[in-house]
XYZ file of C-alpha atoms in Angstrom:
672
model
C -0.063 -0.005 0.074
C 2.868 2.375 0.752
C 4.266 1.724 -2.685
C 0.910 2.702 -4.225
C 0.855 5.909 -2.207
C 4.206 7.039 -3.683
C 2.906 8.162 -7.103
C -0.015 10.040 -5.469
C 2.506 11.934 -3.231
C 4.647 12.740 -6.260
C 1.571 14.190 -8.077
C 0.657 16.291 -5.080
C 4.194 17.559 -4.812
C 4.516 18.382 -8.502
C 1.037 19.843 -9.045
C 1.782 23.369 -7.667
C 4.896 23.675 -9.771
C 3.014 22.356 -12.824
C 0.327 24.935 -12.318
C 2.918 27.672 -12.220
C 4.596 26.488 -15.366
C 1.254 26.271 -17.164
C 0.335 29.698 -15.850
C 3.533 31.084 -17.340
C 3.253 29.389 -20.639
C -0.477 29.828 -21.020
C -1.490 32.683 -18.662
C -5.171 33.583 -18.232
C -6.176 36.521 -20.343
C -6.348 40.051 -19.000
C -9.721 41.595 -18.333
C -10.912 44.917 -19.776
C -13.064 47.404 -17.878
C -16.289 45.725 -19.014
C -15.030 42.296 -17.889
C -14.280 40.981 -21.400
C -10.948 39.141 -22.069
C -8.408 41.365 -23.538
C -5.319 40.946 -25.608
C -2.030 41.182 -23.669
C -0.917 43.913 -26.040
C -1.972 45.742 -29.253
C 0.884 43.950 -31.037
C -0.592 40.566 -30.185
C -3.899 41.484 -31.798
C -2.201 42.786 -34.926
C -0.011 39.689 -35.238
C -3.048 37.345 -34.727
C -5.032 39.245 -37.311
C -2.115 39.404 -39.701
C -1.654 35.693 -39.249
C -5.182 35.135 -40.329
C -4.723 36.820 -43.670
C -1.006 36.270 -44.212
C -1.133 32.484 -44.858
C -0.322 30.037 -47.602
C -2.246 32.153 -50.109
C 0.579 34.825 -49.904
C 3.274 32.313 -50.854
C 1.314 30.082 -53.235
C -1.961 31.601 -54.563
C -0.843 35.142 -55.078
C 2.334 34.347 -57.098
C 0.264 31.923 -59.269
C -2.308 34.659 -59.944
C 0.397 37.225 -60.718
C 2.220 34.786 -62.962
C -0.977 34.191 -64.987
C -1.473 37.978 -65.270
C 2.192 38.960 -65.371
C 3.231 42.529 -65.877
C 3.244 45.827 -63.971
C -0.281 46.529 -65.273
C -1.470 43.976 -62.743
C -0.910 46.377 -59.988
C -3.529 48.926 -61.252
C -6.531 46.754 -60.657
C -4.849 45.102 -57.597
C -4.250 48.313 -55.666
C -7.684 49.668 -56.667
C -9.229 46.523 -55.153
C -7.189 46.994 -51.990
C -8.420 50.539 -51.465
C -12.082 50.214 -52.560
C -12.783 46.593 -51.330
C -10.313 45.338 -48.744
C -9.613 48.282 -46.512
C -13.253 49.607 -46.271
C -14.566 46.126 -45.507
C -11.834 45.461 -42.900
C -12.583 48.784 -41.198
C -16.227 47.666 -40.818
C -15.416 44.244 -39.432
C -12.764 45.508 -36.928
C -14.800 48.537 -35.848
C -18.054 46.799 -34.999
C -16.260 43.963 -33.176
C -14.328 46.433 -31.031
C -17.256 48.892 -30.493
C -19.903 46.302 -29.790
C -17.786 43.954 -27.674
C -18.652 40.708 -29.260
C -18.292 38.263 -32.156
C -20.001 38.627 -35.461
C -23.537 37.718 -34.291
C -23.523 40.179 -31.352
C -21.942 42.869 -33.485
C -24.481 42.655 -36.303
C -27.352 42.426 -33.775
C -26.223 45.761 -32.658
C -26.499 47.172 -36.073
C -29.920 45.668 -36.603
C -31.623 42.692 -34.979
C -32.478 41.257 -38.418
C -28.775 40.999 -39.272
C -28.036 38.236 -36.788
C -27.987 35.864 -39.749
C -25.436 38.040 -41.483
C -23.297 37.640 -38.372
C -23.775 33.880 -38.423
C -22.589 33.615 -42.074
C -18.882 34.239 -41.414
C -18.828 31.739 -38.609
C -20.198 28.992 -40.883
C -17.741 29.902 -43.610
C -14.795 29.658 -41.184
C -16.113 26.465 -39.671
C -16.346 24.789 -43.062
C -13.043 26.062 -44.413
C -10.954 25.161 -41.464
C -12.020 21.470 -41.715
C -10.564 20.986 -45.201
C -7.746 23.501 -44.658
C -6.261 21.245 -42.043
C -6.195 18.351 -44.518
C -4.234 20.513 -46.901
C -1.775 21.096 -44.005
C -1.635 17.375 -43.502
C -0.497 16.867 -47.156
C 2.192 19.536 -46.522
C 3.265 17.622 -43.329
C 3.704 14.517 -45.634
C 6.135 16.518 -47.745
C 7.775 17.804 -44.527
C 8.307 14.275 -43.275
C 9.743 13.223 -46.603
C 12.056 16.213 -46.758
C 14.390 14.233 -44.307
C 14.909 11.453 -46.810
C 17.824 11.517 -49.272
C 17.385 11.568 -52.180
C 14.061 13.402 -51.983
C 11.410 10.924 -52.857
C 9.670 13.157 -55.393
C 12.811 13.505 -57.514
C 11.968 12.558 -61.115
C 8.322 11.921 -60.272
C 6.840 15.257 -59.135
C 3.267 14.773 -60.089
C 3.201 11.057 -59.408
C 4.448 11.626 -55.857
C 1.889 14.332 -55.142
C -1.176 12.606 -56.498
C -0.061 9.040 -55.795
C 1.921 9.165 -52.617
C 0.568 12.231 -50.763
C -3.054 12.768 -51.892
C -3.311 9.118 -52.645
C -6.801 9.394 -54.237
C -8.276 6.921 -56.648
C -8.924 8.365 -60.139
C -12.601 9.041 -60.680
C -14.646 7.795 -63.632
C -15.434 11.130 -65.281
C -18.954 12.172 -66.106
C -20.102 14.485 -68.834
C -23.033 16.534 -70.262
C -25.083 15.912 -73.300
C -24.427 17.731 -76.588
C -25.121 21.461 -76.000
C -24.857 21.033 -72.187
C -28.612 20.590 -71.998
C -28.618 17.752 -69.450
C -26.298 15.382 -67.553
C -25.378 12.408 -69.660
C -23.417 10.650 -66.895
C -22.384 11.604 -63.358
C -18.762 11.310 -62.239
C -18.156 8.204 -60.107
C -15.672 7.992 -57.265
C -14.699 4.382 -56.634
C -12.292 5.021 -53.737
C -13.888 5.552 -50.289
C -11.281 4.306 -47.842
C -9.594 6.499 -45.182
C -5.884 7.375 -45.754
C -4.119 6.615 -42.552
C -1.222 9.109 -42.796
C -3.561 11.914 -43.748
C -5.796 11.203 -40.759
C -2.809 11.109 -38.466
C -1.314 14.360 -39.564
C -4.783 15.954 -39.516
C -5.138 14.873 -35.877
C -1.726 16.386 -35.128
C -2.645 19.684 -36.663
C -5.993 19.738 -34.712
C -4.048 19.147 -31.561
C -1.821 22.138 -32.266
C -4.919 24.244 -32.997
C -6.418 23.205 -29.676
C -3.328 24.109 -27.744
C -3.166 27.549 -29.351
C -6.673 28.700 -28.452
C -7.803 26.651 -25.518
C -6.900 29.262 -22.935
C -8.084 32.272 -24.946
C -6.321 35.387 -26.055
C -3.785 35.202 -23.237
C -2.171 32.121 -24.734
C -2.959 33.003 -28.342
C -1.246 36.351 -27.791
C 1.979 34.484 -27.150
C 1.566 31.850 -29.832
C 1.226 34.508 -32.624
C 4.739 35.816 -32.017
C 5.983 32.453 -33.191
C 3.470 31.678 -35.942
C 4.124 35.115 -37.585
C 7.736 35.702 -36.586
C 9.113 32.346 -37.809
C 7.470 32.438 -41.272
C 8.759 35.998 -41.838
C 12.333 34.897 -41.120
C 12.039 31.710 -43.231
C 10.341 33.534 -46.092
C 13.207 36.001 -46.194
C 15.648 33.139 -46.411
C 13.684 31.360 -49.122
C 13.358 34.557 -51.119
C 17.076 35.199 -50.777
C 17.869 31.722 -52.059
C 15.342 31.889 -54.858
C 16.669 35.261 -56.175
C 20.185 33.851 -56.182
C 19.300 30.922 -58.546
C 20.638 30.944 -62.096
C 18.442 33.042 -64.444
C 16.166 34.125 -61.492
C 16.424 37.670 -62.762
C 14.444 36.797 -65.939
C 11.655 35.372 -63.812
C 11.544 38.532 -61.650
C 11.425 40.696 -64.752
C 8.123 39.095 -65.664
C 6.542 41.058 -62.855
C 8.587 44.172 -62.348
C 9.946 44.948 -65.785
C 7.071 44.007 -68.091
C 4.158 46.161 -69.196
C 1.072 44.816 -71.085
C -1.452 47.667 -71.275
C -3.761 45.590 -73.544
C -4.546 43.323 -70.551
C -6.383 46.197 -68.798
C -9.027 46.133 -71.481
C -9.895 42.605 -70.383
C -12.418 42.109 -67.602
C -10.592 38.949 -66.528
C -7.698 40.744 -64.924
C -10.001 43.102 -62.971
C -12.163 40.170 -61.782
C -9.060 38.188 -60.797
C -7.557 41.154 -58.906
C -10.699 41.642 -56.866
C -10.874 37.938 -56.130
C -7.266 37.786 -54.972
C -7.453 40.829 -52.653
C -10.779 39.566 -51.356
C -9.480 36.066 -50.465
C -6.045 37.117 -49.421
C -7.236 39.673 -46.925
C -9.509 37.216 -45.119
C -12.600 39.368 -44.886
C -15.746 37.450 -44.386
C -14.320 34.759 -42.045
C -15.402 36.450 -38.825
C -12.086 36.326 -37.068
C -11.390 40.046 -37.492
C -14.540 40.957 -35.677
C -14.027 38.311 -33.032
C -10.473 39.241 -32.307
C -11.240 42.972 -32.397
C -13.812 42.426 -29.662
C -10.872 41.505 -27.343
C -9.193 44.923 -27.992
C -9.643 47.910 -25.785
C -12.948 49.418 -26.768
C -11.288 52.703 -27.759
C -8.363 51.288 -29.660
C -7.394 52.814 -33.074
C -9.482 50.457 -35.295
C -8.936 52.395 -38.508
C -5.158 52.365 -38.173
C -5.290 48.708 -37.176
C -7.204 47.818 -40.345
C -4.800 49.771 -42.593
C -1.774 48.146 -40.853
C -3.206 44.636 -41.254
C -4.166 45.146 -44.893
C -0.922 46.943 -45.650
C 1.233 44.208 -44.109
C -0.630 41.634 -46.087
C 0.043 43.484 -49.320
C 3.690 43.883 -48.573
C 4.156 40.259 -47.440
C 2.539 38.630 -50.488
C 4.401 40.854 -52.943
C 7.722 40.114 -51.176
C 6.949 36.380 -51.033
C 6.209 36.454 -54.849
C 9.975 36.893 -55.454
C 10.461 33.352 -54.198
C 8.191 31.922 -56.944
C 9.357 34.207 -59.705
C 12.950 33.428 -58.998
C 12.041 29.697 -59.329
C 10.136 30.460 -62.534
C 13.217 31.997 -64.104
C 15.344 29.154 -62.901
C 13.096 26.484 -64.351
C 12.501 28.690 -67.461
C 8.739 28.293 -67.322
C 7.366 31.219 -69.168
C 3.645 32.248 -69.298
C 4.150 33.266 -72.919
C 4.492 29.534 -73.751
C 0.938 28.776 -72.491
C 2.188 27.718 -69.044
C -0.340 28.290 -66.324
C 0.096 28.034 -62.538
C -2.314 27.411 -59.734
C -1.833 27.506 -55.973
C -1.620 23.708 -55.707
C 0.784 23.570 -58.614
C 3.035 26.128 -56.995
C 3.064 24.505 -53.595
C 3.227 20.814 -54.527
C 4.910 20.801 -57.935
C 6.821 23.932 -58.945
C 8.618 24.766 -55.662
C 9.390 21.068 -54.780
C 10.873 20.610 -58.298
C 13.112 23.700 -57.854
C 14.274 22.352 -54.406
C 15.568 19.155 -56.093
C 18.131 21.106 -58.043
C 19.496 23.133 -55.230
C 22.637 22.197 -53.316
C 21.526 21.019 -49.943
C 18.079 20.127 -51.171
C 16.922 18.474 -48.002
C 17.623 21.643 -46.016
C 15.595 23.778 -48.493
C 12.792 21.250 -48.604
C 12.580 21.303 -44.845
C 12.603 25.090 -44.772
C 10.002 25.415 -47.501
C 7.429 22.991 -46.037
C 8.047 24.214 -42.475
C 7.192 27.723 -43.716
C 4.037 26.558 -45.449
C 2.872 24.603 -42.434
C 3.378 27.523 -39.990
C 1.757 29.937 -42.353
C -1.256 27.703 -42.823
C -1.455 26.953 -39.117
C -1.641 30.636 -38.208
C -4.702 30.916 -40.555
C -6.329 27.658 -39.297
C -6.563 28.480 -35.540
C -8.045 31.872 -36.072
C -10.884 30.316 -38.030
C -11.827 27.912 -35.326
C -11.347 30.683 -32.744
C -14.136 32.695 -34.475
C -16.533 29.769 -33.734
C -15.189 29.498 -30.196
C -15.861 33.227 -29.581
C -19.474 32.682 -30.762
C -20.010 29.907 -28.285
C -18.351 31.706 -25.399
C -20.247 34.860 -26.012
C -23.531 33.001 -26.146
C -23.165 32.369 -22.408
C -22.966 28.570 -22.567
C -22.643 26.999 -19.103
C -19.337 25.541 -20.154
C -15.811 26.821 -19.668
C -13.828 28.012 -22.670
C -11.485 24.977 -22.505
C -14.447 22.629 -22.696
C -15.992 24.560 -25.535
C -12.745 24.590 -27.512
C -12.170 20.893 -26.825
C -15.630 20.054 -28.174
C -15.313 22.176 -31.222
C -11.872 20.623 -32.041
C -13.160 17.101 -31.692
C -16.212 17.911 -33.876
C -14.071 19.634 -36.457
C -11.593 16.685 -36.588
C -14.433 14.234 -37.191
C -15.963 16.454 -39.884
C -12.592 16.664 -41.639
C -12.308 12.918 -42.149
C -14.286 12.839 -45.476
C -11.399 14.937 -46.862
C -8.950 12.241 -45.672
C -10.455 9.611 -47.898
C -9.494 8.371 -51.369
C -11.937 10.918 -52.862
C -10.979 13.712 -50.368
C -8.988 15.797 -52.913
C -11.998 16.071 -55.215
C -14.283 16.799 -52.305
C -12.033 19.479 -51.110
C -11.977 21.043 -54.555
C -15.674 21.071 -54.813
C -16.326 22.526 -51.327
C -13.577 25.017 -51.607
C -14.688 26.339 -54.994
C -18.325 27.122 -54.050
C -17.735 28.179 -50.427
C -15.257 30.822 -51.769
C -17.033 31.739 -54.964
C -20.674 31.753 -53.632
C -20.892 31.734 -49.741
C -17.905 33.890 -48.816
C -18.694 36.635 -51.390
C -22.390 36.655 -50.427
C -21.449 36.891 -46.761
C -19.308 40.060 -47.243
C -21.828 41.532 -49.687
C -24.515 41.060 -47.069
C -22.261 42.585 -44.463
C -21.735 45.718 -46.521
C -25.330 46.211 -47.706
C -26.816 45.268 -44.391
C -24.721 47.651 -42.370
C -25.403 50.575 -44.725
C -29.122 49.806 -45.253
C -30.584 48.514 -41.948
C -28.561 50.609 -39.476
C -31.163 53.055 -37.785
C -33.423 52.591 -40.723
C -36.299 53.867 -38.514
C -34.655 57.212 -38.689
C -34.931 57.287 -42.402
C -38.563 56.044 -42.357
C -39.417 58.734 -39.753
C -38.023 61.484 -42.061
C -39.062 60.213 -45.515
C -41.833 57.644 -45.020
C -41.855 53.875 -45.383
C -42.990 53.782 -49.061
C -40.052 55.921 -50.168
C -37.591 53.738 -48.212
C -38.966 50.566 -49.777
C -39.011 52.022 -53.332
C -35.408 53.198 -53.082
C -34.062 49.974 -51.818
C -36.038 48.022 -54.388
C -34.099 50.143 -56.874
C -30.802 49.611 -55.113
C -31.036 45.829 -54.726
C -33.054 45.336 -57.882
C -30.480 47.253 -59.953
C -27.731 44.818 -58.961
C -29.903 41.780 -59.715
C -31.156 43.112 -63.001
C -27.723 44.310 -64.086
C -25.964 40.993 -63.620
C -28.921 39.049 -65.021
C -29.046 41.006 -68.241
C -25.244 41.002 -68.594
C -25.137 37.176 -68.362
C -28.366 36.561 -70.102
C -27.339 38.290 -73.363
C -23.538 38.140 -72.799
C -23.265 42.006 -72.881
C -21.777 43.611 -69.776
C -22.562 47.120 -71.147
C -26.257 46.293 -71.599
C -26.355 44.958 -68.102
C -24.774 48.022 -66.653
C -27.339 50.182 -68.535
C -30.291 48.067 -67.333
C -29.029 47.994 -63.715
C -28.242 51.736 -63.533
C -31.503 52.542 -65.370
C -33.639 50.578 -62.852
C -31.783 52.134 -59.961
C -32.316 55.793 -61.274
C -35.969 55.233 -62.043
C -36.611 53.960 -58.545
C -34.497 56.642 -56.946
C -36.491 59.324 -58.793
C -39.784 57.699 -57.779
C -38.683 57.353 -54.147
C -37.648 60.988 -53.853
C -40.875 62.180 -55.372
C -43.117 60.121 -53.035
C -40.927 60.835 -49.913
C -42.026 63.182 -47.166
C -39.800 66.166 -46.618
C -37.589 65.530 -43.643
C -38.292 67.395 -40.426
C -34.668 67.401 -39.630
C -32.660 68.814 -42.537
C -29.629 66.979 -43.855
C -26.351 68.605 -43.016
C -24.429 70.944 -45.389
C -25.181 70.991 -49.051
C -27.891 68.285 -48.766
C -29.914 70.432 -46.478
C -30.333 73.429 -48.830
C -33.535 71.961 -50.454
C -36.152 69.417 -49.317
C -35.548 67.309 -52.456
C -31.845 67.087 -51.648
C -32.653 66.161 -47.997
C -34.958 63.387 -49.121
C -32.300 61.916 -51.321
C -29.586 62.200 -48.681
C -31.722 60.353 -46.091
C -32.652 57.594 -48.528
C -29.206 57.102 -50.117
C -26.665 57.984 -47.423
C -28.122 58.333 -43.961
C -27.644 54.784 -42.569
C -24.046 54.365 -43.617
C -23.167 57.841 -42.620
C -24.767 57.536 -39.201
C -22.995 54.186 -38.573
C -19.768 55.973 -39.350
C -20.521 58.778 -36.908
C -21.579 56.442 -34.142
C -18.590 54.186 -34.569
C -16.321 57.193 -34.651
C -17.751 58.156 -31.285
C -16.295 54.955 -29.902
C -13.236 54.045 -31.984
C -12.358 57.512 -33.335
C -11.762 59.437 -30.193
C -8.743 60.222 -28.122
C -6.649 61.221 -31.175
C -7.461 57.907 -33.029
C -7.813 57.862 -36.767
C -11.532 58.502 -37.662
C -13.509 56.556 -40.227
C -13.501 58.874 -43.246
C -16.633 60.473 -44.683
C -16.356 58.597 -47.961
C -16.204 55.183 -46.284
C -19.964 54.349 -46.359
C -20.108 55.481 -49.995
C -17.352 52.932 -50.850
C -19.139 50.113 -48.911
C -22.579 50.672 -50.438
C -22.077 51.969 -53.910
C -18.647 50.552 -54.980
C -17.583 47.513 -52.917
C -21.064 45.905 -52.751
C -21.854 46.193 -56.512
C -18.368 44.844 -57.343
C -18.953 41.791 -55.161
C -22.382 41.302 -56.715
C -20.701 41.172 -60.088
C -18.073 38.677 -58.980
C -20.700 36.641 -57.209
C -22.684 36.306 -60.492
C -19.852 34.477 -62.249
C -20.314 31.413 -60.077
C -23.580 30.174 -61.603
C -22.579 29.858 -65.202
C -19.478 27.993 -64.004
C -21.568 25.549 -62.030
C -23.880 24.898 -64.842
C -20.928 23.449 -66.829
C -19.888 21.316 -63.932
C -23.184 19.959 -62.732
C -22.328 16.437 -63.583
C -19.795 16.131 -60.690
C -21.294 15.054 -57.295
C -18.497 16.834 -55.472
C -19.300 20.052 -57.235
C -22.966 19.588 -56.422
C -22.117 18.989 -52.708
C -20.149 22.163 -52.558
C -22.831 24.152 -54.298
C -25.492 22.930 -51.891
C -23.334 23.625 -48.838
C -22.612 27.158 -50.031
C -26.309 27.855 -50.521
C -27.040 26.521 -47.086
C -24.938 29.395 -45.771
C -27.028 31.804 -47.864
C -30.165 30.268 -46.463
C -28.873 30.841 -42.867
C -28.299 34.609 -43.613
C -31.838 34.962 -45.164
C -33.422 33.092 -42.303
C -31.904 35.567 -39.819
C -33.537 38.422 -41.783
C -36.963 36.721 -41.790
C -36.881 35.068 -38.365
C -34.244 36.729 -36.197
C -35.445 35.343 -32.985
C -34.093 31.929 -33.934
C -30.545 33.302 -33.464
C -31.124 34.741 -30.008
C -29.689 31.563 -28.570
C -26.222 32.911 -29.641
C -26.680 36.223 -27.720
C -26.753 36.489 -23.954
C -30.205 37.338 -22.637
C -29.039 40.628 -21.179
C -27.657 41.767 -24.548
C -30.492 40.888 -26.900
C -32.036 44.388 -26.690
C -28.885 46.095 -27.858
C -29.417 48.029 -31.082
C -33.028 48.724 -30.370
C -32.556 51.986 -28.365
C -34.722 55.004 -29.210
C -32.763 57.429 -31.414
C -33.076 60.967 -32.718
C -32.172 61.335 -36.433
C -28.621 62.627 -37.005
C -27.867 62.314 -33.326
C -25.652 59.694 -31.574
C -27.459 56.881 -29.863
C -28.733 57.988 -26.441
C -28.672 61.739 -27.144
C -31.456 64.283 -27.878
C -30.704 67.436 -29.770
C -27.062 68.318 -29.587
C -24.522 70.509 -31.191
C -24.949 68.981 -34.712
C -28.779 69.318 -34.781
C -30.598 72.157 -33.160
C -33.927 73.815 -33.471
C -32.538 75.756 -36.448
C -32.259 72.462 -38.326
C -35.932 71.530 -37.860
C -37.956 72.277 -40.954
C -41.012 73.823 -39.205
C -42.971 73.793 -42.508
C -43.268 69.986 -42.232
C -43.109 69.686 -38.474
C -46.726 68.946 -37.383
C -46.944 67.819 -33.731
C -47.891 64.268 -34.469
C -45.131 63.838 -37.065
C -42.550 65.464 -34.688
C -43.498 62.919 -32.074
C -43.197 59.994 -34.489
C -39.951 61.220 -35.986
C -38.111 62.030 -32.829
C -39.196 58.930 -30.830
C -38.401 56.225 -33.433
């Protein structure tokens, strides 16, 4: 019996020291004034957010996109997309998370209770993507393991090693459409269904690392990100240096920095590609920017943070591109010869082939795949953390470690279909439609929801409900009609004319039937009742959101959200995303014989359904909001005044249009 007591005594003796070690490695998070967990430093938040967007796409997808659209002219649509899509959207996601102290569902509930589904969309996208993303990391771990073998096992058999030894999928029996694509003649058949042991094992390892990184909250995550961002930066610098020193690397780099093809700017493809690249690379629409910003100080500099995050992503991916273009010159693979690159080709074929020819190939293989794993891992754990934030914010009677553990186990089980002998094709189908349909619709709904539904009662109180409805029928209908006509007759110009025409007609009609506002619009727009009507209908919600957010995140010398921000969101970014979104449906029509494509298409539209369900039946999403916070966003407001204020310095009695201010209407207008 004494012998049996010995281990127990050892545990009792070690336990206090073990707790101290765990507390030092994974300290509990700090608490902000409102009791919410808080990042240990602003740098920790920035690194975590940068890790979410600066992932494998910077080293693999971006160089492949630039290669296929080589030349300096690429940067014209690229930087336009950065400034009109990425930065404005990022400012929205960070600002509302920080100001409203919650993840996406709570944040969008504060904008309008019918936008809970919009807040749920990013969580679903992240939860779906992270499951197959970890399998992609498992394939990279396979390469990483084999980088210790000499000679490298993919030497002389690049494609065979990737598809046969790593992915290890059984070739499908391809299907096809009938002549003229009128119907499905035969569906694709996937004969292989078995699990692949090594892929399952590496996936479990990745999920374990994800669990460790987020189980204790931002206190631990704030330390992890110094490694997950610091190490890849160092290793990427080394890889770029080696790549640029290869024979003939200069000619590859000249493709990007010393070539000009102005004729490419006349093609819509390069513009669409640039928007897509910036959109996916930045990481908007996945929910983690809003979730992580909610752990900031409430009055942190959100606008500066958004620009720093987006700017660092642009710098990193353009710097990392040198690694691939140096290899392109070394291998003499020129796009002029019809060569095309994709992200998988770059990561699993092009770069591994170049490594073979380098002196010390094992070292360079190790460094390459270590970098890819860490870059991917930093993107993976932030996606699961967005779902964890949702569950924790909901007030579940479980501790964060239990919630994270449960989510990790569920996610691992749900990733197993991607670890099968048809997993590569399933991944391709899910990834294509989640990105091209669900993700784009999620961000589009964020932008139009925030600039349409925020304090919409103020607009109705000033202009009347019929005018509000007619204007928005024109706004939303113009986008639908425009893309429908453009695709229907294969004429983008006709689509633009039809869409703008519908919008203009509805705008004129809405202004004519609108009541004249009791409270005049500010500045130029207040000089005439017609101008005031148009301002309330077209600009009020987005502008008032900007003003209310600036009252929280734009004080104390912080950068303020600029006046043109809501205009970019509503009238430039959102229509651009609507156009990009529309390209998905013709593509699916030509691939509808493939069950994996059908599965991805259905799953993507399930996400759309969740968003629309939240608009129609918002109470179904109350389970994700603590009871004491469900009334947020329903406060009584006075038009053009911050929430909770009556007439103030910006609106006084001199701004009331007494000609239209009958007592009943004054009461209705000022108490909405």
